[in-house]
PDB file of C-alpha atoms in Angstrom:
ATOM      1  CA  MET U   1     198.456 237.950 105.014  1.00  0.00           C
ATOM      2  CA  TYR U   2     194.996 239.092 103.808  1.00  0.00           C
ATOM      3  CA  GLU U   3     195.396 242.825 104.482  1.00  0.00           C
ATOM      4  CA  TYR U   4     196.289 244.394 101.148  1.00  0.00           C
ATOM      5  CA  SER U   5     195.980 247.835  99.630  1.00  0.00           C
ATOM      6  CA  VAL U   6     193.917 248.398  96.485  1.00  0.00           C
ATOM      7  CA  PRO U   7     197.012 248.455  94.203  1.00  0.00           C
ATOM      8  CA  GLN U   8     198.216 245.221  95.816  1.00  0.00           C
ATOM      9  CA  TRP U   9     194.854 243.546  95.251  1.00  0.00           C
ATOM     10  CA  LEU U  10     194.952 244.683  91.612  1.00  0.00           C
ATOM     11  CA  MET U  11     198.453 243.267  91.196  1.00  0.00           C
ATOM     12  CA  ILE U  12     197.340 239.975  92.753  1.00  0.00           C
ATOM     13  CA  PHE U  13     194.365 239.922  90.380  1.00  0.00           C
ATOM     14  CA  TYR U  14     196.556 240.409  87.286  1.00  0.00           C
ATOM     15  CA  ILE U  15     199.063 237.786  88.410  1.00  0.00           C
ATOM     16  CA  TYR U  16     196.353 235.156  88.793  1.00  0.00           C
ATOM     17  CA  CYS U  17     194.768 236.212  85.481  1.00  0.00           C
ATOM     18  CA  PHE U  18     198.110 235.482  83.821  1.00  0.00           C
ATOM     19  CA  LEU U  19     198.753 232.233  85.710  1.00  0.00           C
ATOM     20  CA  GLY U  20     195.249 231.039  84.808  1.00  0.00           C
ATOM     21  CA  TRP U  21     195.895 231.831  81.161  1.00  0.00           C
ATOM     22  CA  VAL U  22     199.182 229.895  81.225  1.00  0.00           C
ATOM     23  CA  PHE U  23     197.500 226.888  82.844  1.00  0.00           C
ATOM     24  CA  GLU U  24     194.448 226.834  80.540  1.00  0.00           C
ATOM     25  CA  SER U  25     196.451 227.481  77.362  1.00  0.00           C
ATOM     26  CA  CYS U  26     198.860 224.635  78.155  1.00  0.00           C
ATOM     27  CA  VAL U  27     196.068 222.173  78.974  1.00  0.00           C
ATOM     28  CA  VAL U  28     193.906 223.057  75.945  1.00  0.00           C
ATOM     29  CA  SER U  29     196.916 223.167  73.597  1.00  0.00           C
ATOM     30  CA  VAL U  30     197.799 219.609  74.619  1.00  0.00           C
ATOM     31  CA  GLN U  31     194.175 218.505  74.178  1.00  0.00           C
ATOM     32  CA  GLN U  32     193.828 220.166  70.769  1.00  0.00           C
ATOM     33  CA  LYS U  33     197.373 219.220  69.659  1.00  0.00           C
ATOM     34  CA  ARG U  34     197.992 222.791  68.519  1.00  0.00           C
ATOM     35  CA  PRO U  35     198.886 226.116  70.194  1.00  0.00           C
ATOM     36  CA  VAL U  36     195.745 227.726  71.641  1.00  0.00           C
ATOM     37  CA  ASN U  37     195.487 231.279  72.990  1.00  0.00           C
ATOM     38  CA  ARG U  38     192.875 230.310  75.547  1.00  0.00           C
ATOM     39  CA  GLY U  39     190.172 232.601  76.827  1.00  0.00           C
ATOM     40  CA  PHE U  40     187.841 235.477  76.175  1.00  0.00           C
ATOM     41  CA  LEU U  41     190.488 238.212  75.985  1.00  0.00           C
ATOM     42  CA  ARG U  42     193.069 238.652  73.253  1.00  0.00           C
ATOM     43  CA  GLY U  43     195.988 239.046  75.637  1.00  0.00           C
ATOM     44  CA  PRO U  44     197.493 236.554  78.116  1.00  0.00           C
ATOM     45  CA  MET U  45     194.868 236.944  80.822  1.00  0.00           C
ATOM     46  CA  LEU U  46     191.874 234.913  81.993  1.00  0.00           C
ATOM     47  CA  PRO U  47     189.790 237.203  84.220  1.00  0.00           C
ATOM     48  CA  ILE U  48     187.743 234.347  85.657  1.00  0.00           C
ATOM     49  CA  TYR U  49     190.907 233.060  87.348  1.00  0.00           C
ATOM     50  CA  GLY U  50     191.764 236.508  88.672  1.00  0.00           C
ATOM     51  CA  PHE U  51     188.278 237.050  90.076  1.00  0.00           C
ATOM     52  CA  GLY U  52     188.067 233.445  91.237  1.00  0.00           C
ATOM     53  CA  ALA U  53     191.383 233.703  93.075  1.00  0.00           C
ATOM     54  CA  GLY U  54     190.282 236.968  94.685  1.00  0.00           C
ATOM     55  CA  ILE U  55     187.012 235.418  95.858  1.00  0.00           C
ATOM     56  CA  MET U  56     188.727 232.289  97.140  1.00  0.00           C
ATOM     57  CA  LEU U  57     191.326 234.364  99.003  1.00  0.00           C
ATOM     58  CA  HIS U  58     188.639 236.485 100.642  1.00  0.00           C
ATOM     59  CA  VAL U  59     186.732 233.449 101.911  1.00  0.00           C
ATOM     60  CA  SER U  60     189.753 231.226 102.576  1.00  0.00           C
ATOM     61  CA  LEU U  61     192.472 233.357 104.157  1.00  0.00           C
ATOM     62  CA  PRO U  62     190.422 234.105 107.310  1.00  0.00           C
ATOM     63  CA  LEU U  63     190.122 230.310 107.696  1.00  0.00           C
ATOM     64  CA  GLU U  64     193.866 229.645 107.495  1.00  0.00           C
ATOM     65  CA  GLY U  65     194.727 226.685 109.659  1.00  0.00           C
ATOM     66  CA  HIS U  66     191.456 224.912 108.807  1.00  0.00           C
ATOM     67  CA  PRO U  67     192.000 223.171 105.435  1.00  0.00           C
ATOM     68  CA  VAL U  68     188.621 221.413 105.407  1.00  0.00           C
ATOM     69  CA  ARG U  69     186.790 224.688 105.938  1.00  0.00           C
ATOM     70  CA  ILE U  70     188.958 226.334 103.288  1.00  0.00           C
ATOM     71  CA  PHE U  71     188.089 223.520 100.862  1.00  0.00           C
ATOM     72  CA  LEU U  72     184.351 223.832 101.447  1.00  0.00           C
ATOM     73  CA  ALA U  73     184.270 227.646 101.457  1.00  0.00           C
ATOM     74  CA  GLY U  74     186.363 227.906  98.303  1.00  0.00           C
ATOM     75  CA  MET U  75     184.339 225.220  96.537  1.00  0.00           C
ATOM     76  CA  VAL U  76     180.986 226.884  97.259  1.00  0.00           C
ATOM     77  CA  ALA U  77     182.118 230.458  96.530  1.00  0.00           C
ATOM     78  CA  ALA U  78     183.970 229.632  93.288  1.00  0.00           C
ATOM     79  CA  THR U  79     181.184 227.362  92.008  1.00  0.00           C
ATOM     80  CA  ALA U  80     178.579 230.069  92.613  1.00  0.00           C
ATOM     81  CA  PHE U  81     180.793 232.593  90.844  1.00  0.00           C
ATOM     82  CA  GLU U  82     181.358 230.254  87.879  1.00  0.00           C
ATOM     83  CA  TYR U  83     177.611 229.691  87.520  1.00  0.00           C
ATOM     84  CA  VAL U  84     176.711 233.396  87.666  1.00  0.00           C
ATOM     85  CA  VAL U  85     179.411 234.298  85.132  1.00  0.00           C
ATOM     86  CA  GLY U  86     178.307 231.478  82.824  1.00  0.00           C
ATOM     87  CA  VAL U  87     174.674 232.611  82.884  1.00  0.00           C
ATOM     88  CA  ALA U  88     175.599 236.261  82.331  1.00  0.00           C
ATOM     89  CA  MET U  89     177.991 235.587  79.447  1.00  0.00           C
ATOM     90  CA  GLU U  90     175.522 233.314  77.655  1.00  0.00           C
ATOM     91  CA  ALA U  91     172.747 235.902  78.040  1.00  0.00           C
ATOM     92  CA  ILE U  92     174.958 238.670  76.635  1.00  0.00           C
ATOM     93  CA  PHE U  93     177.015 236.844  73.998  1.00  0.00           C
ATOM     94  CA  LYS U  94     174.589 233.996  73.046  1.00  0.00           C
ATOM     95  CA  VAL U  95     177.237 231.304  73.582  1.00  0.00           C
ATOM     96  CA  LYS U  96     178.714 229.236  76.391  1.00  0.00           C
ATOM     97  CA  TYR U  97     182.447 229.735  76.739  1.00  0.00           C
ATOM     98  CA  TRP U  98     182.701 226.489  78.707  1.00  0.00           C
ATOM     99  CA  ASP U  99     180.353 223.541  78.760  1.00  0.00           C
ATOM    100  CA  TYR U 100     180.211 220.648  81.230  1.00  0.00           C
ATOM    101  CA  SER U 101     177.226 218.941  79.571  1.00  0.00           C
ATOM    102  CA  GLU U 102     179.205 215.764  78.956  1.00  0.00           C
ATOM    103  CA  HIS U 103     180.348 215.526  82.586  1.00  0.00           C
ATOM    104  CA  ARG U 104     178.516 213.528  85.228  1.00  0.00           C
ATOM    105  CA  PHE U 105     176.739 215.424  87.991  1.00  0.00           C
ATOM    106  CA  GLN U 106     176.561 218.666  86.057  1.00  0.00           C
ATOM    107  CA  PHE U 107     173.943 221.416  86.089  1.00  0.00           C
ATOM    108  CA  GLN U 108     172.926 223.188  82.863  1.00  0.00           C
ATOM    109  CA  GLY U 109     176.410 222.570  81.506  1.00  0.00           C
ATOM    110  CA  ARG U 110     177.647 225.558  83.525  1.00  0.00           C
ATOM    111  CA  ILE U 111     178.913 223.826  86.659  1.00  0.00           C
ATOM    112  CA  CYS U 112     179.735 220.236  87.572  1.00  0.00           C
ATOM    113  CA  LEU U 113     180.888 218.264  90.569  1.00  0.00           C
ATOM    114  CA  GLN U 114     184.345 217.662  89.107  1.00  0.00           C
ATOM    115  CA  SER U 115     184.912 221.378  88.592  1.00  0.00           C
ATOM    116  CA  SER U 116     183.570 222.247  92.051  1.00  0.00           C
ATOM    117  CA  LEU U 117     185.903 219.746  93.717  1.00  0.00           C
ATOM    118  CA  ALA U 118     188.774 221.198  91.708  1.00  0.00           C
ATOM    119  CA  TRP U 119     187.882 224.702  92.935  1.00  0.00           C
ATOM    120  CA  GLY U 120     187.918 223.425  96.524  1.00  0.00           C
ATOM    121  CA  ALA U 121     191.297 221.745  96.077  1.00  0.00           C
ATOM    122  CA  LEU U 122     192.637 224.853  94.371  1.00  0.00           C
ATOM    123  CA  SER U 123     191.526 226.954  97.347  1.00  0.00           C
ATOM    124  CA  VAL U 124     193.615 224.826  99.696  1.00  0.00           C
ATOM    125  CA  LEU U 125     196.543 224.847  97.266  1.00  0.00           C
ATOM    126  CA  LEU U 126     196.156 228.594  96.867  1.00  0.00           C
ATOM    127  CA  VAL U 127     196.359 229.378 100.570  1.00  0.00           C
ATOM    128  CA  TYR U 128     199.202 226.996 101.457  1.00  0.00           C
ATOM    129  CA  ALA U 129     201.324 226.867  98.288  1.00  0.00           C
ATOM    130  CA  LEU U 130     200.500 229.324  95.504  1.00  0.00           C
ATOM    131  CA  HIS U 131     199.681 232.527  97.309  1.00  0.00           C
ATOM    132  CA  PRO U 132     202.688 232.888  99.650  1.00  0.00           C
ATOM    133  CA  PRO U 133     205.183 233.447  96.778  1.00  0.00           C
ATOM    134  CA  VAL U 134     202.659 235.703  94.986  1.00  0.00           C
ATOM    135  CA  GLU U 135     202.231 237.719  98.163  1.00  0.00           C
ATOM    136  CA  TYR U 136     205.992 237.921  98.581  1.00  0.00           C
ATOM    137  CA  LEU U 137     206.401 239.167  95.005  1.00  0.00           C
ATOM    138  CA  VAL U 138     203.695 241.810  95.368  1.00  0.00           C
ATOM    139  CA  LYS U 139     205.148 243.109  98.616  1.00  0.00           C
ATOM    140  CA  GLN U 140     208.530 243.651  96.983  1.00  0.00           C
ATOM    141  CA  PHE U 141     207.024 246.613  95.128  1.00  0.00           C
ATOM    142  CA  THR U 142     207.315 249.963  96.834  1.00  0.00           C
ATOM    143  CA  THR U 143     204.370 252.352  96.579  1.00  0.00           C
ATOM    144  CA  LEU U 144     205.220 254.293  93.395  1.00  0.00           C
ATOM    145  CA  PRO U 145     206.458 251.354  91.260  1.00  0.00           C
ATOM    146  CA  LEU U 146     203.441 249.328  92.350  1.00  0.00           C
ATOM    147  CA  LEU U 147     201.062 252.166  91.504  1.00  0.00           C
ATOM    148  CA  PHE U 148     202.697 252.745  88.120  1.00  0.00           C
ATOM    149  CA  THR U 149     202.636 249.004  87.264  1.00  0.00           C
ATOM    150  CA  THR U 150     198.990 248.555  88.234  1.00  0.00           C
ATOM    151  CA  ILE U 151     197.966 251.654  86.251  1.00  0.00           C
ATOM    152  CA  VAL U 152     199.734 250.373  83.130  1.00  0.00           C
ATOM    153  CA  LEU U 153     198.254 246.884  83.546  1.00  0.00           C
ATOM    154  CA  SER U 154     194.800 248.331  84.239  1.00  0.00           C
ATOM    155  CA  VAL U 155     194.860 250.456  81.079  1.00  0.00           C
ATOM    156  CA  TYR U 156     195.945 247.415  79.068  1.00  0.00           C
ATOM    157  CA  PHE U 157     193.334 245.195  80.735  1.00  0.00           C
ATOM    158  CA  VAL U 158     190.441 247.617  80.249  1.00  0.00           C
ATOM    159  CA  THR U 159     191.438 248.203  76.614  1.00  0.00           C
ATOM    160  CA  ASP U 160     191.560 244.465  75.995  1.00  0.00           C
ATOM    161  CA  VAL U 161     188.204 243.926  77.725  1.00  0.00           C
ATOM    162  CA  VAL U 162     186.507 246.640  75.656  1.00  0.00           C
ATOM    163  CA  ALA U 163     187.925 245.264  72.382  1.00  0.00           C
ATOM    164  CA  SER U 164     187.097 241.662  73.311  1.00  0.00           C
ATOM    165  CA  VAL U 165     183.536 242.512  74.355  1.00  0.00           C
ATOM    166  CA  LYS U 166     183.024 244.305  71.038  1.00  0.00           C
ATOM    167  CA  THR U 167     184.342 241.270  69.170  1.00  0.00           C
ATOM    168  CA  ALA U 168     182.098 238.923  71.169  1.00  0.00           C
ATOM    169  CA  LEU U 169     179.025 241.072  70.533  1.00  0.00           C
ATOM    170  CA  ASP U 170     179.869 241.276  66.819  1.00  0.00           C
ATOM    171  CA  PHE U 171     180.293 237.508  66.736  1.00  0.00           C
ATOM    172  CA  ALA U 172     176.929 237.012  68.447  1.00  0.00           C
ATOM    173  CA  LYS U 173     175.301 239.182  65.768  1.00  0.00           C
ATOM    174  CA  LEU U 174     177.149 237.342  62.999  1.00  0.00           C
ATOM    175  CA  LEU U 175     176.145 233.993  64.485  1.00  0.00           C
ATOM    176  CA  GLU U 176     172.497 235.026  64.368  1.00  0.00           C
ATOM    177  CA  GLU U 177     172.829 236.139  60.734  1.00  0.00           C
ATOM    178  CA  LEU U 178     174.615 232.936  59.690  1.00  0.00           C
ATOM    179  CA  ASP U 179     172.027 230.853  61.505  1.00  0.00           C
ATOM    180  CA  GLN U 180     169.277 232.550  59.484  1.00  0.00           C
ATOM    181  CA  LYS U 181     171.201 231.861  56.236  1.00  0.00           C
ATOM    182  CA  ARG U 182     171.610 228.244  57.267  1.00  0.00           C
ATOM    183  CA  ALA U 183     167.901 227.951  58.086  1.00  0.00           C
ATOM    184  CA  ASP U 184     167.044 229.449  54.675  1.00  0.00           C
ATOM    185  CA  ILE U 185     169.288 226.911  52.929  1.00  0.00           C
ATOM    186  CA  MET U 186     167.682 224.017  54.794  1.00  0.00           C
ATOM    187  CA  ALA U 187     164.218 225.314  53.896  1.00  0.00           C
ATOM    188  CA  MET U 188     165.253 225.598  50.232  1.00  0.00           C
ATOM    189  CA  ARG U 189     166.571 222.036  50.275  1.00  0.00           C
ATOM    190  CA  ASP U 190     163.291 220.782  51.723  1.00  0.00           C
ATOM    191  CA  GLN U 191     161.384 222.784  49.113  1.00  0.00           C
ATOM    192  CA  PHE U 192     163.639 221.375  46.375  1.00  0.00           C
ATOM    193  CA  ALA U 193     163.008 217.799  47.506  1.00  0.00           C
ATOM    194  CA  ALA U 194     159.249 218.352  47.801  1.00  0.00           C
ATOM    195  CA  ALA U 195     159.094 220.081  44.413  1.00  0.00           C
ATOM    196  CA  ALA U 196     160.935 217.212  42.750  1.00  0.00           C
ATOM    197  CA  TRP U 197     158.334 214.678  43.876  1.00  0.00           C
ATOM    198  CA  GLN U 198     155.480 217.031  43.036  1.00  0.00           C
ATOM    199  CA  LYS U 199     156.786 217.748  39.539  1.00  0.00           C
ATOM    200  CA  LYS U 200     157.351 214.068  38.923  1.00  0.00           C
ATOM    201  CA  ALA U 201     153.752 213.317  39.853  1.00  0.00           C
ATOM    202  CA  GLU U 202     152.417 216.203  37.756  1.00  0.00           C
ATOM    203  CA  ILE U 203     154.442 215.164  34.729  1.00  0.00           C
ATOM    204  CA  SER U 204     153.311 211.553  34.991  1.00  0.00           C
ATOM    205  CA  ALA U 205     149.643 212.511  35.387  1.00  0.00           C
ATOM    206  CA  ALA U 206     149.680 215.094  32.577  1.00  0.00           C
ATOM    207  CA  ALA U 207     151.609 212.877  30.217  1.00  0.00           C
ATOM    208  CA  GLN U 208     149.379 209.896  30.923  1.00  0.00           C
ATOM    209  CA  GLU U 209     146.284 212.001  30.252  1.00  0.00           C
ATOM    210  CA  GLN U 210     147.701 213.148  26.942  1.00  0.00           C
ATOM    211  CA  TYR U 211     148.718 209.612  26.086  1.00  0.00           C
ATOM    212  CA  ASP U 212     145.244 208.319  26.713  1.00  0.00           C
ATOM    213  CA  ARG U 213     143.758 210.979  24.453  1.00  0.00           C
ATOM    214  CA  LEU U 214     146.406 211.164  21.777  1.00  0.00           C
ATOM    215  CA  ALA U 215     149.078 208.498  21.845  1.00  0.00           C
ATOM    216  CA  ASP U 216     151.251 210.062  19.157  1.00  0.00           C
ATOM    217  CA  ALA U 217     151.509 213.424  20.981  1.00  0.00           C
ATOM    218  CA  ALA U 218     152.070 211.917  24.421  1.00  0.00           C
ATOM    219  CA  GLN U 219     155.822 211.541  24.072  1.00  0.00           C
ATOM    220  CA  ASP U 220     156.254 215.132  22.904  1.00  0.00           C
ATOM    221  CA  LYS U 221     154.130 216.382  25.809  1.00  0.00           C
ATOM    222  CA  ARG U 222     156.124 214.317  28.270  1.00  0.00           C
ATOM    223  CA  GLU U 223     159.401 215.679  26.944  1.00  0.00           C
ATOM    224  CA  ARG U 224     158.223 219.316  27.086  1.00  0.00           C
ATOM    225  CA  LEU U 225     156.889 218.903  30.629  1.00  0.00           C
ATOM    226  CA  THR U 226     160.082 217.156  31.675  1.00  0.00           C
ATOM    227  CA  ALA U 227     162.228 219.943  30.191  1.00  0.00           C
ATOM    228  CA  THR U 228     160.167 222.576  32.039  1.00  0.00           C
ATOM    229  CA  ALA U 229     160.467 220.690  35.307  1.00  0.00           C
ATOM    230  CA  GLU U 230     164.200 220.159  34.862  1.00  0.00           C
ATOM    231  CA  ASN U 231     164.697 223.872  34.222  1.00  0.00           C
ATOM    232  CA  ALA U 232     162.782 224.766  37.386  1.00  0.00           C
ATOM    233  CA  ARG U 233     164.814 222.234  39.382  1.00  0.00           C
ATOM    234  CA  LEU U 234     168.027 223.599  37.915  1.00  0.00           C
ATOM    235  CA  GLN U 235     167.104 227.149  38.914  1.00  0.00           C
ATOM    236  CA  MET U 236     166.283 226.038  42.435  1.00  0.00           C
ATOM    237  CA  TYR U 237     169.485 223.994  42.644  1.00  0.00           C
ATOM    238  CA  LEU U 238     171.546 226.994  41.527  1.00  0.00           C
ATOM    239  CA  ALA U 239     169.797 229.159  44.121  1.00  0.00           C
ATOM    240  CA  ILE U 240     170.720 226.652  46.839  1.00  0.00           C
ATOM    241  CA  GLN U 241     174.319 226.551  45.631  1.00  0.00           C
ATOM    242  CA  ASP U 242     174.484 230.343  45.618  1.00  0.00           C
ATOM    243  CA  ALA U 243     173.144 230.504  49.184  1.00  0.00           C
ATOM    244  CA  GLU U 244     175.676 227.902  50.336  1.00  0.00           C
ATOM    245  CA  ASP U 245     178.494 229.841  48.648  1.00  0.00           C
ATOM    246  CA  GLN U 246     177.397 232.983  50.479  1.00  0.00           C
ATOM    247  CA  LEU U 247     177.432 231.103  53.785  1.00  0.00           C
ATOM    248  CA  ASN U 248     180.898 229.691  53.054  1.00  0.00           C
ATOM    249  CA  ASP U 249     182.202 233.127  52.092  1.00  0.00           C
ATOM    250  CA  ALA U 250     180.770 234.679  55.253  1.00  0.00           C
ATOM    251  CA  ILE U 251     182.590 232.115  57.409  1.00  0.00           C
ATOM    252  CA  ARG U 252     185.799 232.232  55.380  1.00  0.00           C
ATOM    253  CA  ASN U 253     185.883 236.044  55.472  1.00  0.00           C
ATOM    254  CA  MET U 254     185.237 236.326  59.201  1.00  0.00           C
ATOM    255  CA  LYS U 255     187.504 238.846  60.901  1.00  0.00           C
ATOM    256  CA  ARG U 256     190.689 237.430  62.369  1.00  0.00           C
ATOM    257  CA  THR U 257     189.565 238.388  65.879  1.00  0.00           C
ATOM    258  CA  ARG U 258     186.326 236.429  65.476  1.00  0.00           C
ATOM    259  CA  LYS U 259     188.226 233.387  64.222  1.00  0.00           C
ATOM    260  CA  SER U 260     190.623 233.689  67.173  1.00  0.00           C
ATOM    261  CA  LEU U 261     187.652 233.812  69.551  1.00  0.00           C
ATOM    262  CA  VAL U 262     186.306 230.534  68.156  1.00  0.00           C
ATOM    263  CA  ARG U 263     189.694 228.794  67.984  1.00  0.00           C
ATOM    264  CA  GLY U 264     190.656 229.995  71.462  1.00  0.00           C
ATOM    265  CA  ASN U 265     187.512 228.458  72.968  1.00  0.00           C
ATOM    266  CA  PRO U 266     187.197 224.884  71.644  1.00  0.00           C
ATOM    267  CA  THR U 267     184.370 224.155  74.120  1.00  0.00           C
ATOM    268  CA  LEU U 268     182.284 227.039  72.775  1.00  0.00           C
ATOM    269  CA  ARG U 269     178.599 226.043  72.659  1.00  0.00           C
ATOM    270  CA  SER U 270     175.280 227.726  71.911  1.00  0.00           C
ATOM    271  CA  ALA U 271     171.864 226.445  72.914  1.00  0.00           C
ATOM    272  CA  LYS U 272     170.140 228.484  70.200  1.00  0.00           C
ATOM    273  CA  PHE U 273     172.735 228.425  67.407  1.00  0.00           C
ATOM    274  CA  ASP U 274     174.601 225.199  68.135  1.00  0.00           C
ATOM    275  CA  GLY U 275     174.228 223.740  64.625  1.00  0.00           C
ATOM    276  CA  THR U 276     175.580 226.900  63.017  1.00  0.00           C
ATOM    277  CA  LEU U 277     178.378 227.180  65.576  1.00  0.00           C
ATOM    278  CA  ARG U 278     179.440 223.577  64.924  1.00  0.00           C
ATOM    279  CA  GLU U 279     179.520 224.291  61.186  1.00  0.00           C
ATOM    280  CA  ILE U 280     181.686 227.377  61.758  1.00  0.00           C
ATOM    281  CA  LYS U 281     184.107 225.383  63.910  1.00  0.00           C
ATOM    282  CA  GLU U 282     184.262 222.561  61.351  1.00  0.00           C
ATOM    283  CA  ARG U 283     184.968 224.937  58.476  1.00  0.00           C
ATOM    284  CA  LEU U 284     187.592 226.851  60.444  1.00  0.00           C
ATOM    285  CA  GLY U 285     189.131 223.550  61.460  1.00  0.00           C
ATOM    286  CA  ARG U 286     189.788 222.756  57.811  1.00  0.00           C
ATOM    287  CA  LYS U 287     191.876 225.935  57.570  1.00  0.00           C
ATOM    288  CA  LYS U 288     194.506 224.857  60.106  1.00  0.00           C
TER     289      LYS U 288
END
């Protein structure tokens, strides 16, 4: 065990990508009480599990026979990998695809003690239970069938990665645009509230001045000022409603792939656009 050819390593990678997807999709589907196609990619693969398994195998297999060392080596290597991937994905796509902020003993929401211990336990389980049958399966392939299978899977994987990255980048851009629309709406609401108090004060002052000078004309002046103020408020209110309708339409008309990205990652978070992201998730949740 441990000495594999490049095609064998690729096959091992794809197997663990698929097994990780099965595990995550089952767990999240139970948590969400609905079927969830978990992960970053569109297809049934979670690359972080494939890469994670590869890293854990590289650091753990040479330590076979020493479970404690395997646990510690796998825990450290996988945790470091999870942190680096989390930082890189958030920098590129503006969102966190997993978030441990609510866990105890966590760091920046990207890693936590519970997850690290799970990686260590998985390393031991991988070496002594999971990997032997995977290794057996991979070694059943002769050279040409193995090469053909890995080429086909690699073409599919790369195609999926390219399409998924494009979707994620488009979503990041859309998220920024929707966040600006949301900020504009909030500013308009604040302006509307401030204008209402200001107009009320102006009307009262102007009407009172007129009343003091000419009691009979005061009521007419008050009514005309009130009508003007109400018209201005109505125009501002309609502008706010129009902006909110545009925001709703933008979310409702999101591409199916973008909606799938959000629904497939229930723990999706964004430090910069979290309010907008929560609103998107709430509105999509109503469309179940």
